[in-house]
Coordinates of C-alpha atoms in Angstrom, one line a residue:
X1 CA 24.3 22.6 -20.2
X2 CA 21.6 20.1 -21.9
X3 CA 18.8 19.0 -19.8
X4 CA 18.8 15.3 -18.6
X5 CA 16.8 13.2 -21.0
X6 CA 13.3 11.6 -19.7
X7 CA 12.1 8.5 -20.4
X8 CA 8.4 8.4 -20.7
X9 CA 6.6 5.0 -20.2
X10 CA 2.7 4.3 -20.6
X11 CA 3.0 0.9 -19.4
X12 CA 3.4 0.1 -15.4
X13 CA 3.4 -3.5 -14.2
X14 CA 2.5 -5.3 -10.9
X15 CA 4.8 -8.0 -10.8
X16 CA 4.9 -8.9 -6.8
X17 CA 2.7 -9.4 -4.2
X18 CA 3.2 -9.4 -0.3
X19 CA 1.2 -9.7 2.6
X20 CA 1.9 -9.3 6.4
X21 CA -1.5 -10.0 8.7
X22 CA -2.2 -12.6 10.8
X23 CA -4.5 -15.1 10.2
X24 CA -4.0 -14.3 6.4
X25 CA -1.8 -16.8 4.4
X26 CA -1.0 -14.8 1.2
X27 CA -2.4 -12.2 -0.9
X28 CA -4.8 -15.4 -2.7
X29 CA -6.7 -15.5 1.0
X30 CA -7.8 -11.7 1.5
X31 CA -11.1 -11.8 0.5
X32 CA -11.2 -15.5 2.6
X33 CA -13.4 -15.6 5.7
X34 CA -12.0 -14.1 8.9
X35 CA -10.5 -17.0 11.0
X36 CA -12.0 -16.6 14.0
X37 CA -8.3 -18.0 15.6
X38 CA -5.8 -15.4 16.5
X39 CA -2.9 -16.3 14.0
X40 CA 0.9 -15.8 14.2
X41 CA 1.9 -12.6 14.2
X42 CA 4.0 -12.1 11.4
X43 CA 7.1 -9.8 13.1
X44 CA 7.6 -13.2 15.1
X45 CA 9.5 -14.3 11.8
X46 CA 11.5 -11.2 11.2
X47 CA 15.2 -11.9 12.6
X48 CA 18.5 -9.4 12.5
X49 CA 20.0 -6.5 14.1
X50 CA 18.4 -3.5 15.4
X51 CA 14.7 -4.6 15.7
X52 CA 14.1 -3.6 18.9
X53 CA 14.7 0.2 17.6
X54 CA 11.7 -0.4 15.3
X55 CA 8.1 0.6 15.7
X56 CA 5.5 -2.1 14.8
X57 CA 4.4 -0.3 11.5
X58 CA 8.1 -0.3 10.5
X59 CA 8.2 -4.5 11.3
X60 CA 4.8 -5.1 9.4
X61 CA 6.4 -2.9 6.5
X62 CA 9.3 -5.3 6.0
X63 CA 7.6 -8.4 6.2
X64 CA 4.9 -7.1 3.6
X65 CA 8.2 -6.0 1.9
X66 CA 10.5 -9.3 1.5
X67 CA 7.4 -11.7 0.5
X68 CA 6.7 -8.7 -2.1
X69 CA 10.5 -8.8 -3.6
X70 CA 10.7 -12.1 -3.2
X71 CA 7.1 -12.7 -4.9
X72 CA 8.4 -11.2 -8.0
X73 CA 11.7 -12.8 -8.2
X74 CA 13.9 -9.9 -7.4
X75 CA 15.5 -11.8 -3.9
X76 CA 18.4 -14.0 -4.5
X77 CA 18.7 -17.2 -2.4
X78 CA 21.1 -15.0 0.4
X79 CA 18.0 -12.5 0.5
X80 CA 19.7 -9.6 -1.7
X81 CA 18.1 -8.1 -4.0
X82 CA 19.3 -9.3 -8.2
X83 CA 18.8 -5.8 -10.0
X84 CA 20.6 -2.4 -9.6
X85 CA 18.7 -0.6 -6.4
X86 CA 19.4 2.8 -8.4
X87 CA 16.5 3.1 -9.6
X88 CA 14.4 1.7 -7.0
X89 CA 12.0 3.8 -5.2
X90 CA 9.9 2.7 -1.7
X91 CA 6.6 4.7 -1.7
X92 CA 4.4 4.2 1.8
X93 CA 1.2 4.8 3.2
X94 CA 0.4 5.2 6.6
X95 CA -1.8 7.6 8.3
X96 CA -1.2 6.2 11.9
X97 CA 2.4 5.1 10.9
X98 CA 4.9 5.7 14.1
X99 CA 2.1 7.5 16.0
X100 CA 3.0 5.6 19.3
X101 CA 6.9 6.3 18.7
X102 CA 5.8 9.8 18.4
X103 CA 3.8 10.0 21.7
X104 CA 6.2 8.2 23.8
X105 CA 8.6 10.9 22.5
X106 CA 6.3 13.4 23.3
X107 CA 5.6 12.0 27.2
X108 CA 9.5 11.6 27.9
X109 CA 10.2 15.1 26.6
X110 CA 6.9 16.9 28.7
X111 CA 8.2 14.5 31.6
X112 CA 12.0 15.6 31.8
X113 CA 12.7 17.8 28.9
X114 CA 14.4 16.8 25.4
X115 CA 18.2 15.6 27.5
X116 CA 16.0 12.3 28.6
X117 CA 15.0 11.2 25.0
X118 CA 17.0 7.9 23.6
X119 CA 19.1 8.6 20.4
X120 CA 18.1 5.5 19.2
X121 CA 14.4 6.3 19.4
X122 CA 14.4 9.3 18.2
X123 CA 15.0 9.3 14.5
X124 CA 12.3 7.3 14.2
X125 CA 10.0 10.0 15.3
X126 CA 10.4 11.2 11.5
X127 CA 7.2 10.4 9.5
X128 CA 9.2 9.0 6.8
X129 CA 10.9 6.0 9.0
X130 CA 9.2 3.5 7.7
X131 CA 10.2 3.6 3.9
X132 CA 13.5 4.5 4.9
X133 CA 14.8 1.4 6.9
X134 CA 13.0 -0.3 3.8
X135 CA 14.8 1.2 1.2
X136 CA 18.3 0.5 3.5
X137 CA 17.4 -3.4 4.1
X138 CA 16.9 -3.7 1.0
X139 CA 19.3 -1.4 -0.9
X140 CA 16.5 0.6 -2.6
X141 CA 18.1 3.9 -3.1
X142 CA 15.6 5.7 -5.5
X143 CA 12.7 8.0 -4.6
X144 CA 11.7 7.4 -0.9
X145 CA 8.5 8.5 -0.4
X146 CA 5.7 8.4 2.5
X147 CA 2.2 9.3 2.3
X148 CA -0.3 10.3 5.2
X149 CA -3.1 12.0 3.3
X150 CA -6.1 10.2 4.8
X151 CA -8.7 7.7 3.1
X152 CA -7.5 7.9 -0.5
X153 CA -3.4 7.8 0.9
X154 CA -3.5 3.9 -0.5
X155 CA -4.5 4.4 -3.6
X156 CA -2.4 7.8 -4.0
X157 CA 0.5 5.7 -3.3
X158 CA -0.2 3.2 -5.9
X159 CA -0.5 6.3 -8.4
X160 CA 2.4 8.3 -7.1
X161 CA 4.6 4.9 -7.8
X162 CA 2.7 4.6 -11.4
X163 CA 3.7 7.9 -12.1
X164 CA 7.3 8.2 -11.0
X165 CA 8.0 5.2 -13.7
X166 CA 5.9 6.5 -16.2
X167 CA 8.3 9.3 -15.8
X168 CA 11.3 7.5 -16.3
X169 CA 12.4 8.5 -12.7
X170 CA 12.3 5.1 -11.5
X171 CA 12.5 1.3 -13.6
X172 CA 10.8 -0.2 -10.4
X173 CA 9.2 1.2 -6.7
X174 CA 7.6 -0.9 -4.0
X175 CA 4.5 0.4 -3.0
X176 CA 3.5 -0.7 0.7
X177 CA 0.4 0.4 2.9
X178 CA 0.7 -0.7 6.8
X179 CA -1.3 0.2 9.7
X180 CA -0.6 -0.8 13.4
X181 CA -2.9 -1.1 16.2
X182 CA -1.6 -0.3 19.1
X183 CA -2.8 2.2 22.3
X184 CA -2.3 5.6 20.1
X185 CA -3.8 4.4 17.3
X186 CA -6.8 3.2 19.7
X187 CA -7.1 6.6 21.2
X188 CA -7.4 8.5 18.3
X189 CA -9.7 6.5 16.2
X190 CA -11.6 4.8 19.3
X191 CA -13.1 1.0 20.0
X192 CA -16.2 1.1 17.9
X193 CA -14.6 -1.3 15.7
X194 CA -11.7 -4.0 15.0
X195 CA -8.5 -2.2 13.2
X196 CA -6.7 -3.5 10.5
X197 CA -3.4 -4.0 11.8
X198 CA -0.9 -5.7 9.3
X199 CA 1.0 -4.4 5.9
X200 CA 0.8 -5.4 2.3
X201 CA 3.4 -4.6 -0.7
X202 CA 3.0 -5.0 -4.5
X203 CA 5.9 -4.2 -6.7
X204 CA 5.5 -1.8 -9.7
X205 CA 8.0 -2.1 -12.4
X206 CA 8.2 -0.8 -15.9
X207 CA 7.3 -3.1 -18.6
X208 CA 10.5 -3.3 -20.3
X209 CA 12.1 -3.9 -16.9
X210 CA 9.9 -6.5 -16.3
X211 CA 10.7 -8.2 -19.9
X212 CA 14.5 -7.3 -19.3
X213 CA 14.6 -9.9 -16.2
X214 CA 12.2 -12.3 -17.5
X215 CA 9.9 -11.6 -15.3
X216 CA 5.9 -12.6 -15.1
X217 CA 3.8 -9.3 -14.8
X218 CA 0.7 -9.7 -13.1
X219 CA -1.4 -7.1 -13.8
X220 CA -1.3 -3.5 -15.4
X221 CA -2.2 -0.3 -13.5
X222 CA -4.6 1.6 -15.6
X223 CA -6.3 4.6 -15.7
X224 CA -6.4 6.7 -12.1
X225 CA -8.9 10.0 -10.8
X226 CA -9.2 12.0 -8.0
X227 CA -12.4 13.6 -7.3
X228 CA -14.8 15.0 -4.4
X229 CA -16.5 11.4 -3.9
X230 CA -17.0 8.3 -5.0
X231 CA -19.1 8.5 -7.7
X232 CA -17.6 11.2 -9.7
X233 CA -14.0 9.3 -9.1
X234 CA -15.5 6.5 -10.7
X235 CA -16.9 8.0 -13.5
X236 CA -13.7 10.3 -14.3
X237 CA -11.4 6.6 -13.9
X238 CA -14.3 4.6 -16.1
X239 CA -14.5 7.5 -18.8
X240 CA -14.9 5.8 -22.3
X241 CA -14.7 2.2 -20.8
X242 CA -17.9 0.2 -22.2
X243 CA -16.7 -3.2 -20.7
X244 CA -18.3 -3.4 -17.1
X245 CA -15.2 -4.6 -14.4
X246 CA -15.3 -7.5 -12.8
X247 CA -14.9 -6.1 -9.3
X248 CA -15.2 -3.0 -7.3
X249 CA -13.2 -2.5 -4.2
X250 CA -15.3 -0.1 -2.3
X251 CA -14.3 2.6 0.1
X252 CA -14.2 2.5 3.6
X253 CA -17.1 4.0 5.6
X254 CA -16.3 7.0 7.0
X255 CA -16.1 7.6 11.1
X256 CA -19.4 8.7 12.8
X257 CA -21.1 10.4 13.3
X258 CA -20.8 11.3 9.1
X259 CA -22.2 8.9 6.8
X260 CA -21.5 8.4 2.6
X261 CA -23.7 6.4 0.8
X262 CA -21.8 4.3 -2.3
X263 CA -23.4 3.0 -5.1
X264 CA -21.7 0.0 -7.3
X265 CA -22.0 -0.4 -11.0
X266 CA -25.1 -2.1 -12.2
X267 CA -24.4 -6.0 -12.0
X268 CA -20.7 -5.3 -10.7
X269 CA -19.9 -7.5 -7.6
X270 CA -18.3 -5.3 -5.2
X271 CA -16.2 -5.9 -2.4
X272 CA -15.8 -4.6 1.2
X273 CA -12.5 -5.5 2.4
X274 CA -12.3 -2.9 5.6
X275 CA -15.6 -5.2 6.9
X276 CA -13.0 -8.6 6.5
X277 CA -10.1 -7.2 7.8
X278 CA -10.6 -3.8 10.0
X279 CA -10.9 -0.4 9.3
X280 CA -7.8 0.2 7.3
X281 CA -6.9 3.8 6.6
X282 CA -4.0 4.5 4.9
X283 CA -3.9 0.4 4.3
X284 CA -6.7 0.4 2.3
X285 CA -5.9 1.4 -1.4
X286 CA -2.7 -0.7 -1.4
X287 CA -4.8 -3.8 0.2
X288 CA -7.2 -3.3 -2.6
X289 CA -4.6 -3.6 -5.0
X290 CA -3.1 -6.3 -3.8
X291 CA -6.1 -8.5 -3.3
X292 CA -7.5 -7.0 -6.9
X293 CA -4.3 -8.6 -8.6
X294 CA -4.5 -11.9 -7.3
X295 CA -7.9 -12.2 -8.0
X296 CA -7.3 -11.1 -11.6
X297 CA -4.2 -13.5 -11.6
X298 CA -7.2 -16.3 -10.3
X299 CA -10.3 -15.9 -12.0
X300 CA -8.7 -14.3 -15.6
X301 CA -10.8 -11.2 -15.1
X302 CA -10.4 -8.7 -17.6
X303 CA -10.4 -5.2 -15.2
X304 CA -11.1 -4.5 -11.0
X305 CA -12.0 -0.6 -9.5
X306 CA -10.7 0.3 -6.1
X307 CA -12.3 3.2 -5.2
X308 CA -11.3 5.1 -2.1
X309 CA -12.2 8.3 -0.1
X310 CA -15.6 10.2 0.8
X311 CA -17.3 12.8 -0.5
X312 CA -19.5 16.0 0.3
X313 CA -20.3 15.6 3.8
X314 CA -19.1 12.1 3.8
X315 CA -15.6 12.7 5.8
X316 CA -15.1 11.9 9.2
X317 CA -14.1 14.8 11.5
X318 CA -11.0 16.3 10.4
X319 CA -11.3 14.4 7.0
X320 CA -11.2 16.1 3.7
X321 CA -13.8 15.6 1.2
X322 CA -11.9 13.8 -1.4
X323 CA -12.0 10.6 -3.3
X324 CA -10.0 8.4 -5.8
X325 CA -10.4 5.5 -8.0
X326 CA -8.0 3.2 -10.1
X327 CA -8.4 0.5 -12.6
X328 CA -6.1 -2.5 -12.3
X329 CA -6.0 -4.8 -15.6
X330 CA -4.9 -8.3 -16.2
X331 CA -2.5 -8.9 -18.5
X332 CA -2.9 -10.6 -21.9
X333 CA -2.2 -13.9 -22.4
X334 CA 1.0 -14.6 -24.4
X335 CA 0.5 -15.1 -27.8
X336 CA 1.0 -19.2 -27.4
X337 CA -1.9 -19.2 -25.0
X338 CA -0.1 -19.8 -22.0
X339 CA -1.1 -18.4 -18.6
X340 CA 0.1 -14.7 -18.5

């Protein structure tokens, strides 16, 4: 029996962009000032069957989710998707995820044994919920995959999606990190400071799949490292690069009582998007993503870092010490100097 062909790609494209936070109008307004006014929340919008089943990570997921198809031009006017969900992958990341799902489970079955738990509820005790009842909204029926790996889980996502096209496993995934705030989530991490609570969404698709469609890529997703902090992330992702970025998207602090001191390139402005929005966890990487693109997409940039993660003695209790950087690039201008 011959072994299935694999296409290898080099080029990965970021061809959508979605946001679900209140207060925040689109992916062009992250790196606005905090309004001070509580905005609409943006499950309020979401409308169909079966939503009271969901958890609030799995709501902000598809909101983050439809702008993010639709974004990139892969909704029909109905709401379906326009290309074959084959090949299609949903890859999430989520360190709190369907926490409070999971203690309310917990409670009931301590309280009056596993006979009083709801059939309903409990599938969604499974860590992987949320990219599933993405993938089946939206008929995306490749490679479903969730992340939980603490700071860097973002920016692993982003690469994990990168990587399954580059390997011809997938033409297209949508990459979404999503937080919730809710009690749980307040337990475990505490009240020292606000919590991101939202989701965003970028979609990653294959260059030839973006040209088959006609569709307008937004950025490219470069070069990505893993290392034991910052620094040494940033130099392995920045290896042989003269050209300073643009931007750099730096890590969140890590919990007390540990602290991690981060140093930006020389002359690089840098930007700290857990201090605008919350701490964000397993948010983060994709949120620095999304907000890198459209300000490459704004300003013409040439490259943005996101760097995630801590390092030696850096990681909050529990944490490992690990970090990871990626390099997002804009994409060319077409050859009759019209905007990319």
């Amino acid at each position: 029996m011959r072994a299935a062909e694999t296409t290898v790609r080099t080029d990965v494209l970021i061809s959508g962009l979605g946001t679900a936070l209140a207060g925040v109008s689109g992916p062009g307004a992250l790196l606005d000032p905090p309004d001070t006014a509580p905005g609409t929340d943006p499950v309020d919008a979401l409308r169909g069957p079966g939503l009271r089943y969901k958890d609030r990570a799995t709501k902000l997921a598809l909101c983050a989710a439809r702008d993010a198809l639709a974004d990139a031009g892969l909704l029909g006017t109905d709401g379906d998707l326009t290309v074959d969900g084959a090949d299609f992958g949903v890859v999430v990341s989520s360190n709190w995820g369907n926490v409070d799902t999971v203690c309310d489970a917990s409670a009931t079955i301590r309280r009056s044994t596993y006979k009083a738990t709801s059939p309903m509820l409990l599938p969604n005790t499974a860590s992987n919920v949320t990219a599933s009842w993405v993938a089946i909204t939206h008929g995306l029926r490749g490679a479903n995959v969730t992340l939980t790996n603490g700071p860097t889980s973002g920016l692993d996502a982003v690469h994990w999606a990168r990587t399954l096209i580059a390997a011809g496993r997938l033409r297209r995934a949508l990459v979404i990190g999503v937080e919730p705030v809710n009690e749980p989530v307040r337990h475990l991490v505490g009240d020292a400071e606000p919590l991101f609570d939202g989701a965003v969404a970028l979609v990653a698709e294959a260059a030839d799949a973006v040209r088959d469609r006609g569709g307008t890529p937004l950025a490219r997703i470069g070069r990505y490292a893993r290392a034991g902090d910052p620094a040494r992330a940033l130099a392995a992702v920045r290896d042989g690069e003269d050209t300073p970025p643009d931007a750099w998207w730096l890590p969140e602090r890590p919990l007390p009582p540990a602290t991690a001191g981060t140093t930006a390139p020389a002359g690089v402005p840098a930007y700290d998007l857990s201090a605008r929005h919350g701490r964000c966890s397993g948010a983060l990487g994709v949120l620095q993503c999304v907000a890198a693109t459209a300000e490459l997409t704004r300003t013409a940039g040439r490259s943005m870092l996101a760097t995630a993660g801590h390092g030696a003695s850096g990681g909050g209790p529990g944490e490992d010490d690990a970090a990871a950087a990626l390099v997002l690039h804009r994409m060319p201008a077409p050859a009759g100097g019209g905007p990319s």
